[in-house]
Coordinates of C-alpha atoms in Angstrom, one line a residue:
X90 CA 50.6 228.9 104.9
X91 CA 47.9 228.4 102.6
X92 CA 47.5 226.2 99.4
X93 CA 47.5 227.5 96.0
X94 CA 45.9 225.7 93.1
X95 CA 47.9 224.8 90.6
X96 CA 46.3 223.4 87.0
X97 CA 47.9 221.0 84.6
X98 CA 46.5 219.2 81.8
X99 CA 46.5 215.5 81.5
X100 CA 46.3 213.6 77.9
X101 CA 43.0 211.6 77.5
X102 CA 44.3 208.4 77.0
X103 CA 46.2 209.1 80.8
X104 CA 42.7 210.1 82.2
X105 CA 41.7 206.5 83.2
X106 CA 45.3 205.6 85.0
X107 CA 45.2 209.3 87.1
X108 CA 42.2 208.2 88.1
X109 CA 42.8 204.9 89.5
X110 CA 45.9 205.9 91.1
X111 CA 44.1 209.3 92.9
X112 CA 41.4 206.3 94.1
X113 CA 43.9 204.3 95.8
X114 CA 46.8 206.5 97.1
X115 CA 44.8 209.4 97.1
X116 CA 41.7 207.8 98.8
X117 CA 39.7 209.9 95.9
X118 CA 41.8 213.1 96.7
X119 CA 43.8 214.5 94.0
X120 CA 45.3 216.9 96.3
X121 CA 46.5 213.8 98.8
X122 CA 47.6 211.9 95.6
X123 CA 49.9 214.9 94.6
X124 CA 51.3 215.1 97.9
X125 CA 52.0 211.4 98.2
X126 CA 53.3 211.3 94.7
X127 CA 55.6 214.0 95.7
X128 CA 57.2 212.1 98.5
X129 CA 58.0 209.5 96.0
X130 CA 58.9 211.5 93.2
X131 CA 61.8 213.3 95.6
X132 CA 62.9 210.3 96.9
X133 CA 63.8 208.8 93.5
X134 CA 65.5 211.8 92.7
X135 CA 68.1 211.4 95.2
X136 CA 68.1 208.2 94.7
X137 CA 69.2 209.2 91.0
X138 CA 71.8 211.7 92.4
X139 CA 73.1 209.1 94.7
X140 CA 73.7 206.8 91.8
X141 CA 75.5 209.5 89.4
X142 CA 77.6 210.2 92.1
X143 CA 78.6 207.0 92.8
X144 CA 79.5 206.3 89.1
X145 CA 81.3 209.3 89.5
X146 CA 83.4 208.7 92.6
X147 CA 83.9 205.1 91.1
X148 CA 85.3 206.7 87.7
X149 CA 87.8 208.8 89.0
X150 CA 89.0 206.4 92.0
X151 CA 89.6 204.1 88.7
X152 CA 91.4 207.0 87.2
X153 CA 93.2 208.1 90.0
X154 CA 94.5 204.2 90.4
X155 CA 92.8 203.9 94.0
X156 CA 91.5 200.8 94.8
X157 CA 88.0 200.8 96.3
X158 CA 89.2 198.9 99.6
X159 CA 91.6 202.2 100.3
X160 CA 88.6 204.3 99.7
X161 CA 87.3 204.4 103.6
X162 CA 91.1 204.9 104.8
X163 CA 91.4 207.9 102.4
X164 CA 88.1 209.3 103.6
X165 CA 89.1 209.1 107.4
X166 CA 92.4 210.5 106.8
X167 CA 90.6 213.7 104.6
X168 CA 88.4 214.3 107.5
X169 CA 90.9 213.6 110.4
X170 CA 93.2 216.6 108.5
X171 CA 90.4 218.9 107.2
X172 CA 89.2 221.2 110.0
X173 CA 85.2 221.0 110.0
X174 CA 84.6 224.6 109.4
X175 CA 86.2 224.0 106.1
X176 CA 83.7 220.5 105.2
X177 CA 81.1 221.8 104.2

């Protein structure tokens, strides 16, 4: 698989701070910079996700009337009674 160039545009005042971060993570390299920024970038996304979902389980629990203690019980029991073709 080959690369493919890809341009974007980048504000002036943001010029000086693209540069300095290309020099250090990207050891002068936009290309690496992009890379390693992308490893970072994806990792806080699921971090996000993780976090929604969370807030999510922890609303409807709270809805529902389940107390977070019974939460790991409840999840045994699901998968002890859920055949695993059917998980996921």
């Amino acid at each position: 698989m080959s690369a493919q160039t890809l341009g974007f545009a980048v504000q002036p005042e943001d010029r000086p701070v693209l540069d300095e971060l290309v020099a250090y993570f990207g050891d002068g390299n936009r290309s690496a910079y992009l890379r390693a920024t992308l490893k970072v970038m994806k990792s806080i996304m699921i971090a996000d996700q993780l976090r929604e979902a969370q807030a999510y389980g922890q609303q409807r629990t709270a809805e529902l009337g389940i107390d977070a203690s019974d939460v790991p019980a409840r999840v045994q029991e699901f998968l002890k009674a859920t055949p695993k073709s059917k998980r996921g």
